[in-house]
Short mmCIF file of C-alpha atoms in Angstrom, two decimals:
data_model
loop_
_atom_site.label_atom_id
_atom_site.label_comp_id
_atom_site.label_asym_id
_atom_site.label_seq_id
_atom_site.Cartn_x
_atom_site.Cartn_y
_atom_site.Cartn_z
CA SER A 1 0.02 0.04 0.25
CA PHE A 2 2.72 2.06 0.81
CA ALA A 3 4.47 1.54 -2.95
CA ASN A 4 1.19 2.63 -4.47
CA ASP A 5 0.57 6.02 -2.60
CA VAL A 6 3.79 6.77 -3.64
CA ALA A 7 3.04 5.57 -7.13
CA ALA A 8 0.34 6.66 -7.34
CA PRO A 9 0.65 10.78 -7.83
CA VAL A 10 3.73 10.03 -9.92
CA ARG A 11 1.43 8.09 -11.99
CA ASP A 12 -1.32 10.60 -12.42
CA SER A 13 1.08 14.03 -12.70
CA ILE A 14 2.62 12.03 -15.85
CA LEU A 15 0.32 10.13 -17.19
CA ARG A 16 -2.61 11.68 -17.01
CA ASP A 17 -4.97 14.85 -17.65
CA SER A 18 -5.48 16.88 -14.79
CA ALA A 19 -9.02 17.21 -15.22
CA THR A 20 -9.68 13.74 -16.01
CA ILE A 21 -8.32 13.28 -12.41
CA ILE A 22 -9.82 16.33 -10.50
CA ALA A 23 -13.85 15.34 -12.09
CA GLU A 24 -12.97 11.96 -10.50
CA ARG A 25 -12.23 13.06 -7.31
CA ARG A 26 -15.14 15.23 -7.31
CA ALA A 27 -16.99 12.52 -7.68
CA ALA A 28 -15.69 10.76 -5.36
CA VAL A 29 -16.57 13.15 -2.89
CA LEU A 30 -20.13 12.97 -3.89
CA ASP A 31 -20.03 9.37 -3.72
CA THR A 32 -21.79 8.44 -0.49
CA THR A 33 -21.37 4.64 -0.76
CA ARG A 34 -17.66 5.75 0.78
CA SER A 35 -16.29 6.29 4.00
CA ASP A 36 -16.21 9.54 5.53
CA HIS A 37 -12.76 9.66 5.58
CA ALA A 38 -12.09 8.32 2.23
CA ARG A 39 -14.70 11.64 0.81
CA LEU A 40 -12.61 14.10 3.37
CA ASP A 41 -9.67 12.00 1.25
CA ALA A 42 -10.29 12.93 -1.97
CA LEU A 43 -11.35 16.82 -1.12
CA LEU A 44 -8.09 17.17 0.44
CA LEU A 45 -6.67 16.19 -3.21
CA LEU A 46 -8.49 18.71 -4.47
CA ARG A 47 -7.01 21.27 -2.88
CA PRO A 48 -3.37 21.06 -4.84
CA ILE A 49 -4.74 20.76 -8.26
CA ALA A 50 -7.68 23.07 -7.87
CA ALA A 51 -5.28 25.59 -5.16
CA PRO A 52 -6.01 27.95 -3.34
CA PRO A 53 -8.59 26.01 -1.12
CA THR A 54 -11.30 29.04 -2.17
CA THR A 55 -11.54 27.55 -5.17
CA LEU A 56 -13.02 24.54 -3.47
CA ASP A 57 -17.24 24.49 -5.40
CA GLU A 58 -20.07 24.42 -2.69
CA THR A 59 -20.50 20.80 -3.39
CA ALA A 60 -17.80 19.68 -2.22
CA VAL A 61 -17.93 22.38 1.13
CA ALA A 62 -21.29 21.25 1.39
CA VAL A 63 -19.52 17.73 2.01
CA ALA A 64 -17.03 18.90 4.42
CA VAL A 65 -19.86 20.73 6.24
CA GLN A 66 -22.19 17.64 6.36
CA ILE A 67 -19.42 14.92 7.44
CA GLY A 68 -17.69 17.22 9.92
CA THR A 69 -21.49 17.91 11.52
CA THR A 70 -22.54 14.18 11.21
CA SER A 71 -20.51 11.75 11.04
CA PRO A 72 -20.53 9.24 14.68
CA ASP A 73 -16.42 9.72 13.91
CA ALA A 74 -14.60 11.99 15.33
CA SER A 75 -11.07 11.83 13.98
CA ALA A 76 -13.48 12.06 10.69
CA ARG A 77 -15.16 15.68 11.75
CA LYS A 78 -11.73 17.12 12.48
CA LYS A 79 -10.28 15.98 9.65
CA ALA A 80 -13.47 17.78 7.79
CA TRP A 81 -12.99 20.63 9.36
CA HIS A 82 -9.14 20.18 8.02
CA ALA A 83 -10.19 20.16 5.25
CA LEU A 84 -11.39 23.63 5.58
CA LEU A 85 -8.38 25.26 6.60
CA GLY A 86 -8.70 29.11 3.95
CA VAL A 87 -12.02 28.21 3.12
CA THR A 88 -13.87 31.96 3.07
CA ASP A 89 -17.22 30.44 2.00
CA PRO A 90 -19.43 32.77 4.91
CA TYR A 91 -21.84 29.29 4.70
CA ILE A 92 -18.95 27.78 6.93
CA ALA A 93 -18.44 30.09 9.78
CA ALA A 94 -21.90 28.48 11.50
CA PRO A 95 -21.11 24.92 11.41
CA LEU A 96 -17.65 25.80 12.76
CA LEU A 97 -19.02 28.15 15.58
CA ASP A 98 -20.75 25.05 15.83
CA ALA A 99 -18.61 22.60 16.33
CA LEU A 100 -16.05 24.88 19.27
CA ALA A 101 -19.36 25.14 21.11
CA ASN A 102 -21.22 21.86 21.17
CA ASP A 103 -18.65 18.77 19.76
CA ALA A 104 -18.07 16.54 22.02
CA GLU A 105 -14.87 16.08 21.40
CA ASP A 106 -11.67 18.44 21.84
CA ASP A 107 -9.09 17.94 19.05
CA VAL A 108 -12.14 18.44 16.85
CA ARG A 109 -12.98 22.09 18.99
CA ALA A 110 -9.97 22.66 18.21
CA GLU A 111 -9.58 22.19 14.67
CA ALA A 112 -12.64 24.27 14.19
CA ALA A 113 -10.91 27.30 16.26
CA LEU A 114 -8.21 26.64 13.86
CA VAL A 115 -10.17 27.09 10.40
CA LEU A 116 -12.45 29.97 12.48
CA ALA A 117 -9.19 32.08 11.95
CA THR A 118 -10.60 33.50 8.44
CA PHE A 119 -13.95 35.11 9.80
CA ALA A 120 -12.18 35.97 13.27
CA GLU A 121 -13.47 39.60 13.23
CA GLN A 122 -16.33 38.86 13.07
CA PRO A 123 -17.91 39.98 15.96
CA VAL A 124 -19.34 36.60 16.98
CA VAL A 125 -16.56 34.71 16.04
CA LYS A 126 -13.99 36.31 17.94
CA ASP A 127 -16.66 36.80 20.78
CA ALA A 128 -16.63 32.32 20.51
CA LEU A 129 -12.59 32.27 20.00
CA ARG A 130 -12.35 34.82 23.59
CA ASN A 131 -14.46 31.99 25.14
CA ALA A 132 -12.37 28.88 24.16
CA ALA A 133 -9.00 30.98 24.84
CA ALA A 134 -10.33 31.71 28.65
CA GLU A 135 -10.55 28.13 29.11
CA VAL A 136 -8.92 25.20 30.89
CA PRO A 137 -8.62 21.86 29.17
CA SER A 138 -10.60 19.47 30.23
CA LYS A 139 -7.68 16.70 29.54
CA PRO A 140 -4.72 16.94 29.10
CA PRO A 141 -2.99 16.30 25.60
CA ALA A 142 -1.50 12.75 25.07
CA PRO A 143 1.65 12.28 26.59
CA CYS A 144 3.38 10.91 22.90
CA CYS A 145 1.90 14.17 21.36
CA ILE A 146 2.46 17.86 20.77
CA THR A 147 -0.60 19.33 19.48
CA PHE A 148 -3.57 22.39 19.97
CA THR A 149 -6.13 22.35 22.88
CA VAL A 150 -9.03 24.43 22.42
CA ARG A 151 -7.94 27.48 24.34
CA SER A 152 -4.30 27.22 22.05
CA ALA A 153 -6.06 26.79 18.93
CA ALA A 154 -8.43 29.83 19.66
CA ARG A 155 -5.63 32.29 20.96
CA LEU A 156 -3.30 31.41 17.66
CA SER A 157 -6.90 31.98 15.72
CA LEU A 158 -7.28 35.48 18.00
CA ARG A 159 -3.99 36.75 16.87
CA THR A 160 -5.28 36.85 12.83
CA GLY A 161 -3.80 39.85 10.91
CA VAL A 162 -0.54 39.90 12.58
CA GLU A 163 2.57 38.07 10.91
CA PRO A 164 1.78 34.22 10.58
CA ILE A 165 5.91 34.06 12.04
CA ASP A 166 4.25 36.52 14.94
CA ALA A 167 1.21 34.75 15.58
CA VAL A 168 4.02 31.32 16.66
CA ARG A 169 6.28 33.56 18.37
CA GLY A 170 3.47 34.60 20.56
CA ALA A 171 2.16 31.65 21.01
CA VAL A 172 5.63 29.95 22.35
CA LEU A 173 5.58 32.93 24.74
CA ASP A 174 3.05 32.68 26.14
CA GLU A 175 3.09 31.90 29.71
CA SER A 176 -0.21 31.07 31.13
CA LEU A 177 -0.03 27.89 28.47
CA THR A 178 0.99 25.30 29.74
CA PRO A 179 4.52 23.58 27.75
CA ARG A 180 3.01 21.81 25.57
CA GLU A 181 1.02 24.14 24.65
CA ARG A 182 4.14 26.21 23.51
CA LEU A 183 5.13 23.81 21.69
CA VAL A 184 2.93 23.76 18.78
CA LEU A 185 5.20 25.54 16.51
CA LYS A 186 2.05 25.67 14.34
CA ARG A 187 0.49 28.76 11.74
CA THR A 188 -3.57 28.59 11.01
CA ASP A 189 -3.31 27.12 7.86
CA GLY A 190 -1.35 24.02 9.18
CA ARG A 191 2.14 25.15 7.94
CA VAL A 192 4.83 23.47 10.46
CA THR A 193 7.18 26.77 11.65
CA SER A 194 10.72 26.20 12.79
CA LEU A 195 12.31 27.88 15.15
CA ASP A 196 14.70 29.44 13.26
CA GLU A 197 11.94 31.30 12.04
CA LEU A 198 10.67 32.52 15.17
CA GLY A 199 14.29 34.05 16.31
CA ASP A 200 16.55 33.97 19.59
CA GLU A 201 13.78 34.80 22.43
CA ALA A 202 11.64 32.01 21.63
CA GLY A 203 14.29 30.43 21.34
CA ARG A 204 15.25 30.72 24.52
CA GLY A 205 12.26 30.17 25.56
CA VAL A 206 12.08 26.81 24.16
CA PHE A 207 15.09 26.51 26.32
CA ALA A 208 13.88 27.27 29.58
CA ILE A 209 10.91 24.87 28.65
CA GLY A 210 13.99 21.41 28.31
#
């Protein structure tokens, strides 16, 4: 399966027409006989070809929202919201706010908070993020993982409008967060920054945590 996963994109880029590939992936997104994860995988594969994510059509966006709001699988709900990072369609704001407020899984709520960064200047979104940013995490992150909590994701999204590097630096230096929360060097667009990009002060802060 690993070899196939490596070979498939090479085959597609060299031997197949991109319009055909996009049509097949859109068909897979709409195919309700597939699992939620399979449909989302097809949607995520649309993004590199149909970049930027704002070019995702309304149908694909609606599928992601439907899975994010109704799937019994928390990992599928999280993936659905992740698929909408950077999407500016105002239709997604209300279901994201509902997920942030009401989803039973903190990982899903944190992902919703990150995606809401796109709408952080809207008063209702800003208020919801501020409430989330003041939460005390209900449980510590898994020992194996450095991941966003709801409050660290919300605080990062509230820094929308400053340079992404500055937003991550602010999280690293935020001593009201736990050490694990401060060590998530991700931007709201999903890109992971390196410590070198954040400057000496952030480096000293991480050294002090160590």
